[in-house]
Amino acid sequence: MTTGARRRRALLLLSLALACGGLAASAVGSRVREVDGRVGRPVPVLVAARGLKAGRDLRRADLALRQVPARFVPPDALRSADEAVGAAPSAPLTRGAYLTAAALAGAQEDGGRAGGLRRGERAVEVDVAGGTPLSQSSGPGSRVDVVVSTEPRTGSGRTFLALENVELLAVNGSGGAAGSGGARSTGDDGAGAAGRASATATLRVTLRQAVYLTAAENFAREVRLLPRPGGDQGRAGRAAVSAGGL
């Protein structure tokens, strides 16, 4: 066989290999799309990183995030470690078990729940802007994102996503400055978040988040809640806009 013939044969075999590879990739992609259509795309779910004892407060090291097809995720599954840290399972959990709201609803006599709060949780009241549509569209148990706008005097001023997927426990549409007859003095203009608020919202948060929201209410320019559609568990991550970016 001549050199030219060998080269042509090699090119032919290479072309056949590439064609076969393309067909295989297409078949795999089609199969993946078919499976996603049946069971849903993978979503992050909180699971036990190790065997957990009942009644012991959870730490971050006890938890892990796993990607699980949406069809197999329990409706009350937790999606963030912040929702579980400080809480205690009401029964032992094996490694890999889902962390759900029901699993962390410890008995009140064991200190697991008091007033609807789990261990490590706090109910914090915050004066918020845009309260009228919030009170009309969202009720207890709905989920919201928290957006904070800072005072320009602390820099150029910026608006950013402070907390995501927080549970709204209650909202009073006549709170804030509108309901109190005046704003608390928080800055050079005496306004602050309370001065621009039209409602008071009660949120279920961790202790660290409660301290942060209290500081934001006292020193930020505005705190606003964005209602989430039912079942929306997506996370936007860091999102911020400065005055210079407008």
PDB file of C-alpha atoms in Angstrom:
ATOM      1  CA  MET A   1       0.000   0.000   0.000  1.00  0.00           C
ATOM      2  CA  THR A   2       1.377   3.339  -1.021  1.00  0.00           C
ATOM      3  CA  THR A   3       1.945   6.232   1.387  1.00  0.00           C
ATOM      4  CA  GLY A   4      -0.898   8.202  -0.212  1.00  0.00           C
ATOM      5  CA  ALA A   5      -3.292   5.302   0.212  1.00  0.00           C
ATOM      6  CA  ARG A   6      -2.347   4.900   3.862  1.00  0.00           C
ATOM      7  CA  ARG A   7      -2.987   8.607   4.489  1.00  0.00           C
ATOM      8  CA  ARG A   8      -6.388   8.460   2.803  1.00  0.00           C
ATOM      9  CA  ARG A   9      -7.273   5.393   4.863  1.00  0.00           C
ATOM     10  CA  ALA A  10      -6.189   7.144   8.075  1.00  0.00           C
ATOM     11  CA  LEU A  11      -8.257  10.235   7.215  1.00  0.00           C
ATOM     12  CA  LEU A  12     -11.251   8.045   6.461  1.00  0.00           C
ATOM     13  CA  LEU A  13     -10.955   6.230   9.801  1.00  0.00           C
ATOM     14  CA  LEU A  14     -10.527   9.535  11.627  1.00  0.00           C
ATOM     15  CA  SER A  15     -13.632  10.936   9.936  1.00  0.00           C
ATOM     16  CA  LEU A  16     -15.614   7.838  10.891  1.00  0.00           C
ATOM     17  CA  ALA A  17     -14.406   8.104  14.498  1.00  0.00           C
ATOM     18  CA  LEU A  18     -15.429  11.764  14.692  1.00  0.00           C
ATOM     19  CA  ALA A  19     -18.821  11.005  13.201  1.00  0.00           C
ATOM     20  CA  CYS A  20     -19.386   8.178  15.684  1.00  0.00           C
ATOM     21  CA  GLY A  21     -18.321  10.442  18.541  1.00  0.00           C
ATOM     22  CA  GLY A  22     -20.744  13.136  17.416  1.00  0.00           C
ATOM     23  CA  LEU A  23     -23.611  10.665  17.185  1.00  0.00           C
ATOM     24  CA  ALA A  24     -22.798   9.297  20.653  1.00  0.00           C
ATOM     25  CA  ALA A  25     -22.671  12.799  22.163  1.00  0.00           C
ATOM     26  CA  SER A  26     -25.981  13.673  20.531  1.00  0.00           C
ATOM     27  CA  ALA A  27     -27.567  10.491  21.869  1.00  0.00           C
ATOM     28  CA  VAL A  28     -26.265  11.186  25.394  1.00  0.00           C
ATOM     29  CA  GLY A  29     -27.488  14.794  25.265  1.00  0.00           C
ATOM     30  CA  SER A  30     -30.920  13.647  24.103  1.00  0.00           C
ATOM     31  CA  ARG A  31     -31.059  11.075  26.904  1.00  0.00           C
ATOM     32  CA  VAL A  32     -30.077  13.698  29.512  1.00  0.00           C
ATOM     33  CA  ARG A  33     -32.815  16.047  28.290  1.00  0.00           C
ATOM     34  CA  GLU A  34     -35.329  13.195  28.409  1.00  0.00           C
ATOM     35  CA  VAL A  35     -34.379  12.345  32.000  1.00  0.00           C
ATOM     36  CA  ASP A  36     -34.495  16.034  33.025  1.00  0.00           C
ATOM     37  CA  GLY A  37     -37.970  16.243  31.545  1.00  0.00           C
ATOM     38  CA  ARG A  38     -39.139  13.296  33.621  1.00  0.00           C
ATOM     39  CA  VAL A  39     -37.549  14.018  37.004  1.00  0.00           C
ATOM     40  CA  GLY A  40     -36.711  17.736  36.770  1.00  0.00           C
ATOM     41  CA  ARG A  41     -33.363  19.460  36.708  1.00  0.00           C
ATOM     42  CA  PRO A  42     -31.066  19.019  39.729  1.00  0.00           C
ATOM     43  CA  VAL A  43     -31.596  21.528  42.538  1.00  0.00           C
ATOM     44  CA  PRO A  44     -29.493  22.153  45.679  1.00  0.00           C
ATOM     45  CA  VAL A  45     -30.814  20.397  48.786  1.00  0.00           C
ATOM     46  CA  LEU A  46     -29.454  20.371  52.328  1.00  0.00           C
ATOM     47  CA  VAL A  47     -28.524  16.918  53.674  1.00  0.00           C
ATOM     48  CA  ALA A  48     -26.821  15.500  56.755  1.00  0.00           C
ATOM     49  CA  ALA A  49     -23.051  15.323  56.228  1.00  0.00           C
ATOM     50  CA  ARG A  50     -22.819  12.682  58.954  1.00  0.00           C
ATOM     51  CA  GLY A  51     -25.110  10.771  61.300  1.00  0.00           C
ATOM     52  CA  LEU A  52     -26.949  13.277  63.512  1.00  0.00           C
ATOM     53  CA  LYS A  53     -28.374  12.744  66.977  1.00  0.00           C
ATOM     54  CA  ALA A  54     -31.821  13.946  67.981  1.00  0.00           C
ATOM     55  CA  GLY A  55     -31.917  17.124  70.069  1.00  0.00           C
ATOM     56  CA  ARG A  56     -28.346  18.263  69.287  1.00  0.00           C
ATOM     57  CA  ASP A  57     -27.991  21.729  67.800  1.00  0.00           C
ATOM     58  CA  LEU A  58     -26.694  21.618  64.239  1.00  0.00           C
ATOM     59  CA  ARG A  59     -23.422  23.187  63.101  1.00  0.00           C
ATOM     60  CA  ARG A  60     -22.304  23.966  59.569  1.00  0.00           C
ATOM     61  CA  ALA A  61     -19.942  21.002  59.653  1.00  0.00           C
ATOM     62  CA  ASP A  62     -22.990  18.735  60.123  1.00  0.00           C
ATOM     63  CA  LEU A  63     -24.518  19.887  56.834  1.00  0.00           C
ATOM     64  CA  ALA A  64     -23.837  19.511  53.120  1.00  0.00           C
ATOM     65  CA  LEU A  65     -25.483  20.579  49.857  1.00  0.00           C
ATOM     66  CA  ARG A  66     -26.321  17.976  47.251  1.00  0.00           C
ATOM     67  CA  GLN A  67     -27.772  18.296  43.753  1.00  0.00           C
ATOM     68  CA  VAL A  68     -30.965  16.228  43.550  1.00  0.00           C
ATOM     69  CA  PRO A  69     -33.562  15.968  40.729  1.00  0.00           C
ATOM     70  CA  ALA A  70     -36.470  18.261  41.588  1.00  0.00           C
ATOM     71  CA  ARG A  71     -39.007  15.418  41.469  1.00  0.00           C
ATOM     72  CA  PHE A  72     -37.381  13.637  44.416  1.00  0.00           C
ATOM     73  CA  VAL A  73     -36.988  16.692  46.675  1.00  0.00           C
ATOM     74  CA  PRO A  74     -39.414  16.836  49.651  1.00  0.00           C
ATOM     75  CA  PRO A  75     -41.662  19.937  49.545  1.00  0.00           C
ATOM     76  CA  ASP A  76     -40.306  21.218  52.879  1.00  0.00           C
ATOM     77  CA  ALA A  77     -36.633  20.480  52.117  1.00  0.00           C
ATOM     78  CA  LEU A  78     -34.191  23.166  53.234  1.00  0.00           C
ATOM     79  CA  ARG A  79     -31.907  24.763  50.632  1.00  0.00           C
ATOM     80  CA  SER A  80     -29.474  26.747  52.793  1.00  0.00           C
ATOM     81  CA  ALA A  81     -27.357  25.981  55.853  1.00  0.00           C
ATOM     82  CA  ASP A  82     -28.584  29.262  57.389  1.00  0.00           C
ATOM     83  CA  GLU A  83     -32.028  27.667  57.706  1.00  0.00           C
ATOM     84  CA  ALA A  84     -30.711  24.778  59.809  1.00  0.00           C
ATOM     85  CA  VAL A  85     -27.723  25.984  61.852  1.00  0.00           C
ATOM     86  CA  GLY A  86     -28.702  26.162  65.519  1.00  0.00           C
ATOM     87  CA  ALA A  87     -31.790  23.989  65.046  1.00  0.00           C
ATOM     88  CA  ALA A  88     -32.025  20.438  66.402  1.00  0.00           C
ATOM     89  CA  PRO A  89     -33.431  17.319  64.690  1.00  0.00           C
ATOM     90  CA  SER A  90     -36.458  15.842  66.416  1.00  0.00           C
ATOM     91  CA  ALA A  91     -35.219  12.330  65.504  1.00  0.00           C
ATOM     92  CA  PRO A  92     -31.847  10.809  64.543  1.00  0.00           C
ATOM     93  CA  LEU A  93     -30.798  11.376  60.917  1.00  0.00           C
ATOM     94  CA  THR A  94     -28.509   9.127  58.912  1.00  0.00           C
ATOM     95  CA  ARG A  95     -25.772  10.451  56.685  1.00  0.00           C
ATOM     96  CA  GLY A  96     -27.244  11.818  53.451  1.00  0.00           C
ATOM     97  CA  ALA A  97     -30.762  12.254  54.876  1.00  0.00           C
ATOM     98  CA  TYR A  98     -32.689  15.320  53.740  1.00  0.00           C
ATOM     99  CA  LEU A  99     -32.894  18.252  56.164  1.00  0.00           C
ATOM    100  CA  THR A 100     -36.565  19.267  56.180  1.00  0.00           C
ATOM    101  CA  ALA A 101     -38.640  21.691  58.207  1.00  0.00           C
ATOM    102  CA  ALA A 102     -40.510  18.737  59.705  1.00  0.00           C
ATOM    103  CA  ALA A 103     -37.274  16.981  60.711  1.00  0.00           C
ATOM    104  CA  LEU A 104     -36.133  20.062  62.622  1.00  0.00           C
ATOM    105  CA  ALA A 105     -39.452  20.748  64.357  1.00  0.00           C
ATOM    106  CA  GLY A 106     -38.251  19.619  67.802  1.00  0.00           C
ATOM    107  CA  ALA A 107     -40.656  19.254  70.715  1.00  0.00           C
ATOM    108  CA  GLN A 108     -41.374  22.409  72.705  1.00  0.00           C
ATOM    109  CA  GLU A 109     -40.580  20.726  76.037  1.00  0.00           C
ATOM    110  CA  ASP A 110     -37.076  20.066  74.716  1.00  0.00           C
ATOM    111  CA  GLY A 111     -36.653  23.672  73.720  1.00  0.00           C
ATOM    112  CA  GLY A 112     -36.941  22.850  70.036  1.00  0.00           C
ATOM    113  CA  ARG A 113     -39.821  25.231  69.325  1.00  0.00           C
ATOM    114  CA  ALA A 114     -41.192  28.253  71.111  1.00  0.00           C
ATOM    115  CA  GLY A 115     -43.658  30.578  69.481  1.00  0.00           C
ATOM    116  CA  GLY A 116     -43.068  28.827  66.146  1.00  0.00           C
ATOM    117  CA  LEU A 117     -39.286  29.428  66.215  1.00  0.00           C
ATOM    118  CA  ARG A 118     -36.670  26.694  66.027  1.00  0.00           C
ATOM    119  CA  ARG A 119     -33.453  26.782  68.022  1.00  0.00           C
ATOM    120  CA  GLY A 120     -31.116  29.417  66.695  1.00  0.00           C
ATOM    121  CA  GLU A 121     -33.930  31.403  65.065  1.00  0.00           C
ATOM    122  CA  ARG A 122     -35.225  34.857  65.915  1.00  0.00           C
ATOM    123  CA  ALA A 123     -38.289  36.866  64.913  1.00  0.00           C
ATOM    124  CA  VAL A 124     -37.162  40.386  64.078  1.00  0.00           C
ATOM    125  CA  GLU A 125     -39.372  43.393  63.238  1.00  0.00           C
ATOM    126  CA  VAL A 126     -38.086  45.688  60.508  1.00  0.00           C
ATOM    127  CA  ASP A 127     -39.549  48.917  59.155  1.00  0.00           C
ATOM    128  CA  VAL A 128     -39.707  48.479  55.376  1.00  0.00           C
ATOM    129  CA  ALA A 129     -40.596  50.575  52.342  1.00  0.00           C
ATOM    130  CA  GLY A 130     -43.167  49.460  49.776  1.00  0.00           C
ATOM    131  CA  GLY A 131     -45.313  47.907  52.476  1.00  0.00           C
ATOM    132  CA  THR A 132     -48.729  48.464  50.895  1.00  0.00           C
ATOM    133  CA  PRO A 133     -48.280  46.088  47.938  1.00  0.00           C
ATOM    134  CA  LEU A 134     -46.382  43.709  50.220  1.00  0.00           C
ATOM    135  CA  SER A 135     -49.275  43.462  52.674  1.00  0.00           C
ATOM    136  CA  GLN A 136     -51.700  42.910  49.793  1.00  0.00           C
ATOM    137  CA  SER A 137     -49.705  40.202  48.016  1.00  0.00           C
ATOM    138  CA  SER A 138     -47.849  38.383  50.803  1.00  0.00           C
ATOM    139  CA  GLY A 139     -49.002  36.779  54.011  1.00  0.00           C
ATOM    140  CA  PRO A 140     -47.501  34.752  56.864  1.00  0.00           C
ATOM    141  CA  GLY A 141     -45.372  31.900  55.561  1.00  0.00           C
ATOM    142  CA  SER A 142     -44.503  33.536  52.237  1.00  0.00           C
ATOM    143  CA  ARG A 143     -40.856  34.047  51.251  1.00  0.00           C
ATOM    144  CA  VAL A 144     -39.130  37.333  50.509  1.00  0.00           C
ATOM    145  CA  ASP A 145     -35.749  38.756  49.553  1.00  0.00           C
ATOM    146  CA  VAL A 146     -34.366  41.708  51.543  1.00  0.00           C
ATOM    147  CA  VAL A 147     -32.884  44.668  49.657  1.00  0.00           C
ATOM    148  CA  VAL A 148     -30.973  47.410  51.520  1.00  0.00           C
ATOM    149  CA  SER A 149     -30.043  50.876  50.258  1.00  0.00           C
ATOM    150  CA  THR A 150     -27.259  52.673  52.125  1.00  0.00           C
ATOM    151  CA  GLU A 151     -26.981  56.371  52.894  1.00  0.00           C
ATOM    152  CA  PRO A 152     -24.862  58.353  50.386  1.00  0.00           C
ATOM    153  CA  ARG A 153     -22.984  59.894  53.296  1.00  0.00           C
ATOM    154  CA  THR A 154     -21.318  56.494  53.927  1.00  0.00           C
ATOM    155  CA  GLY A 155     -19.889  56.520  50.390  1.00  0.00           C
ATOM    156  CA  SER A 156     -21.416  56.801  46.955  1.00  0.00           C
ATOM    157  CA  GLY A 157     -24.519  54.981  48.184  1.00  0.00           C
ATOM    158  CA  ARG A 158     -25.558  51.575  46.891  1.00  0.00           C
ATOM    159  CA  THR A 159     -28.462  49.144  46.800  1.00  0.00           C
ATOM    160  CA  PHE A 160     -27.757  45.459  47.316  1.00  0.00           C
ATOM    161  CA  LEU A 161     -29.404  42.106  47.958  1.00  0.00           C
ATOM    162  CA  ALA A 162     -28.845  41.535  51.675  1.00  0.00           C
ATOM    163  CA  LEU A 163     -30.772  38.303  52.362  1.00  0.00           C
ATOM    164  CA  GLU A 164     -32.521  35.749  50.146  1.00  0.00           C
ATOM    165  CA  ASN A 165     -35.504  33.469  50.662  1.00  0.00           C
ATOM    166  CA  VAL A 166     -36.445  34.682  54.154  1.00  0.00           C
ATOM    167  CA  GLU A 167     -39.771  33.661  55.706  1.00  0.00           C
ATOM    168  CA  LEU A 168     -42.259  36.459  56.345  1.00  0.00           C
ATOM    169  CA  LEU A 169     -44.065  35.871  59.645  1.00  0.00           C
ATOM    170  CA  ALA A 170     -46.272  38.981  59.630  1.00  0.00           C
ATOM    171  CA  VAL A 171     -46.653  42.365  57.954  1.00  0.00           C
ATOM    172  CA  ASN A 172     -48.415  45.456  59.247  1.00  0.00           C
ATOM    173  CA  GLY A 173     -49.144  47.919  56.457  1.00  0.00           C
ATOM    174  CA  SER A 174     -49.489  50.858  58.831  1.00  0.00           C
ATOM    175  CA  GLY A 175     -46.081  50.504  60.486  1.00  0.00           C
ATOM    176  CA  GLY A 176     -42.902  52.530  60.157  1.00  0.00           C
ATOM    177  CA  ALA A 177     -42.957  56.301  60.141  1.00  0.00           C
ATOM    178  CA  ALA A 178     -46.489  56.337  58.833  1.00  0.00           C
ATOM    179  CA  GLY A 179     -47.742  54.499  61.865  1.00  0.00           C
ATOM    180  CA  SER A 180     -45.503  55.972  64.545  1.00  0.00           C
ATOM    181  CA  GLY A 181     -45.979  59.625  63.721  1.00  0.00           C
ATOM    182  CA  GLY A 182     -42.290  60.271  63.245  1.00  0.00           C
ATOM    183  CA  ALA A 183     -38.961  58.834  62.288  1.00  0.00           C
ATOM    184  CA  ARG A 184     -36.222  57.852  64.650  1.00  0.00           C
ATOM    185  CA  SER A 185     -33.080  59.909  64.219  1.00  0.00           C
ATOM    186  CA  THR A 186     -30.521  57.819  62.358  1.00  0.00           C
ATOM    187  CA  GLY A 187     -28.512  60.187  60.256  1.00  0.00           C
ATOM    188  CA  ASP A 188     -27.823  63.789  59.370  1.00  0.00           C
ATOM    189  CA  ASP A 189     -31.303  64.155  57.848  1.00  0.00           C
ATOM    190  CA  GLY A 190     -33.025  62.310  60.708  1.00  0.00           C
ATOM    191  CA  ALA A 191     -34.741  59.963  58.268  1.00  0.00           C
ATOM    192  CA  GLY A 192     -33.081  56.587  57.853  1.00  0.00           C
ATOM    193  CA  ALA A 193     -34.975  53.429  56.931  1.00  0.00           C
ATOM    194  CA  ALA A 194     -37.762  54.071  59.466  1.00  0.00           C
ATOM    195  CA  GLY A 195     -38.428  57.507  57.994  1.00  0.00           C
ATOM    196  CA  ARG A 196     -39.109  56.012  54.570  1.00  0.00           C
ATOM    197  CA  ALA A 197     -41.009  52.954  55.769  1.00  0.00           C
ATOM    198  CA  SER A 198     -44.663  52.271  55.085  1.00  0.00           C
ATOM    199  CA  ALA A 199     -44.950  48.967  56.942  1.00  0.00           C
ATOM    200  CA  THR A 200     -43.458  46.828  59.683  1.00  0.00           C
ATOM    201  CA  ALA A 201     -42.524  43.276  58.714  1.00  0.00           C
ATOM    202  CA  THR A 202     -41.654  40.405  61.035  1.00  0.00           C
ATOM    203  CA  LEU A 203     -39.107  37.977  59.587  1.00  0.00           C
ATOM    204  CA  ARG A 204     -37.830  34.563  60.684  1.00  0.00           C
ATOM    205  CA  VAL A 205     -34.017  34.797  60.649  1.00  0.00           C
ATOM    206  CA  THR A 206     -30.890  33.624  62.433  1.00  0.00           C
ATOM    207  CA  LEU A 207     -29.426  35.647  65.291  1.00  0.00           C
ATOM    208  CA  ARG A 208     -26.652  36.997  63.053  1.00  0.00           C
ATOM    209  CA  GLN A 209     -29.200  38.045  60.428  1.00  0.00           C
ATOM    210  CA  ALA A 210     -31.361  39.696  63.096  1.00  0.00           C
ATOM    211  CA  VAL A 211     -28.420  41.821  64.239  1.00  0.00           C
ATOM    212  CA  TYR A 212     -27.643  42.751  60.631  1.00  0.00           C
ATOM    213  CA  LEU A 213     -31.240  43.760  59.868  1.00  0.00           C
ATOM    214  CA  THR A 214     -31.444  45.825  63.048  1.00  0.00           C
ATOM    215  CA  ALA A 215     -28.303  47.708  62.011  1.00  0.00           C
ATOM    216  CA  ALA A 216     -29.700  48.183  58.500  1.00  0.00           C
ATOM    217  CA  GLU A 217     -32.959  49.571  59.888  1.00  0.00           C
ATOM    218  CA  ASN A 218     -31.077  52.023  62.090  1.00  0.00           C
ATOM    219  CA  PHE A 219     -28.347  53.195  59.739  1.00  0.00           C
ATOM    220  CA  ALA A 220     -29.372  52.419  56.146  1.00  0.00           C
ATOM    221  CA  ARG A 221     -31.478  54.678  53.970  1.00  0.00           C
ATOM    222  CA  GLU A 222     -34.129  52.100  53.078  1.00  0.00           C
ATOM    223  CA  VAL A 223     -35.013  48.451  53.656  1.00  0.00           C
ATOM    224  CA  ARG A 224     -37.352  46.845  51.112  1.00  0.00           C
ATOM    225  CA  LEU A 225     -38.815  43.337  50.786  1.00  0.00           C
ATOM    226  CA  LEU A 226     -39.317  41.627  47.426  1.00  0.00           C
ATOM    227  CA  PRO A 227     -41.975  38.869  47.527  1.00  0.00           C
ATOM    228  CA  ARG A 228     -40.978  35.557  45.929  1.00  0.00           C
ATOM    229  CA  PRO A 229     -43.340  33.493  43.776  1.00  0.00           C
ATOM    230  CA  GLY A 230     -44.477  30.284  45.419  1.00  0.00           C
ATOM    231  CA  GLY A 231     -41.937  27.496  45.021  1.00  0.00           C
ATOM    232  CA  ASP A 232     -39.135  29.781  43.823  1.00  0.00           C
ATOM    233  CA  GLN A 233     -35.964  28.488  45.491  1.00  0.00           C
ATOM    234  CA  GLY A 234     -33.451  30.128  43.145  1.00  0.00           C
ATOM    235  CA  ARG A 235     -30.538  32.112  44.504  1.00  0.00           C
ATOM    236  CA  ALA A 236     -29.195  35.242  42.837  1.00  0.00           C
ATOM    237  CA  GLY A 237     -25.978  35.484  44.867  1.00  0.00           C
ATOM    238  CA  ARG A 238     -24.342  38.867  45.110  1.00  0.00           C
ATOM    239  CA  ALA A 239     -26.309  41.621  43.400  1.00  0.00           C
ATOM    240  CA  ALA A 240     -25.557  45.297  43.979  1.00  0.00           C
ATOM    241  CA  VAL A 241     -25.821  48.627  42.167  1.00  0.00           C
ATOM    242  CA  SER A 242     -23.938  51.740  43.275  1.00  0.00           C
ATOM    243  CA  ALA A 243     -25.001  55.312  42.593  1.00  0.00           C
ATOM    244  CA  GLY A 244     -22.118  55.622  40.155  1.00  0.00           C
ATOM    245  CA  GLY A 245     -23.452  52.682  38.160  1.00  0.00           C
ATOM    246  CA  LEU A 246     -26.768  54.342  37.306  1.00  0.00           C
TER     247      LEU A 246
END
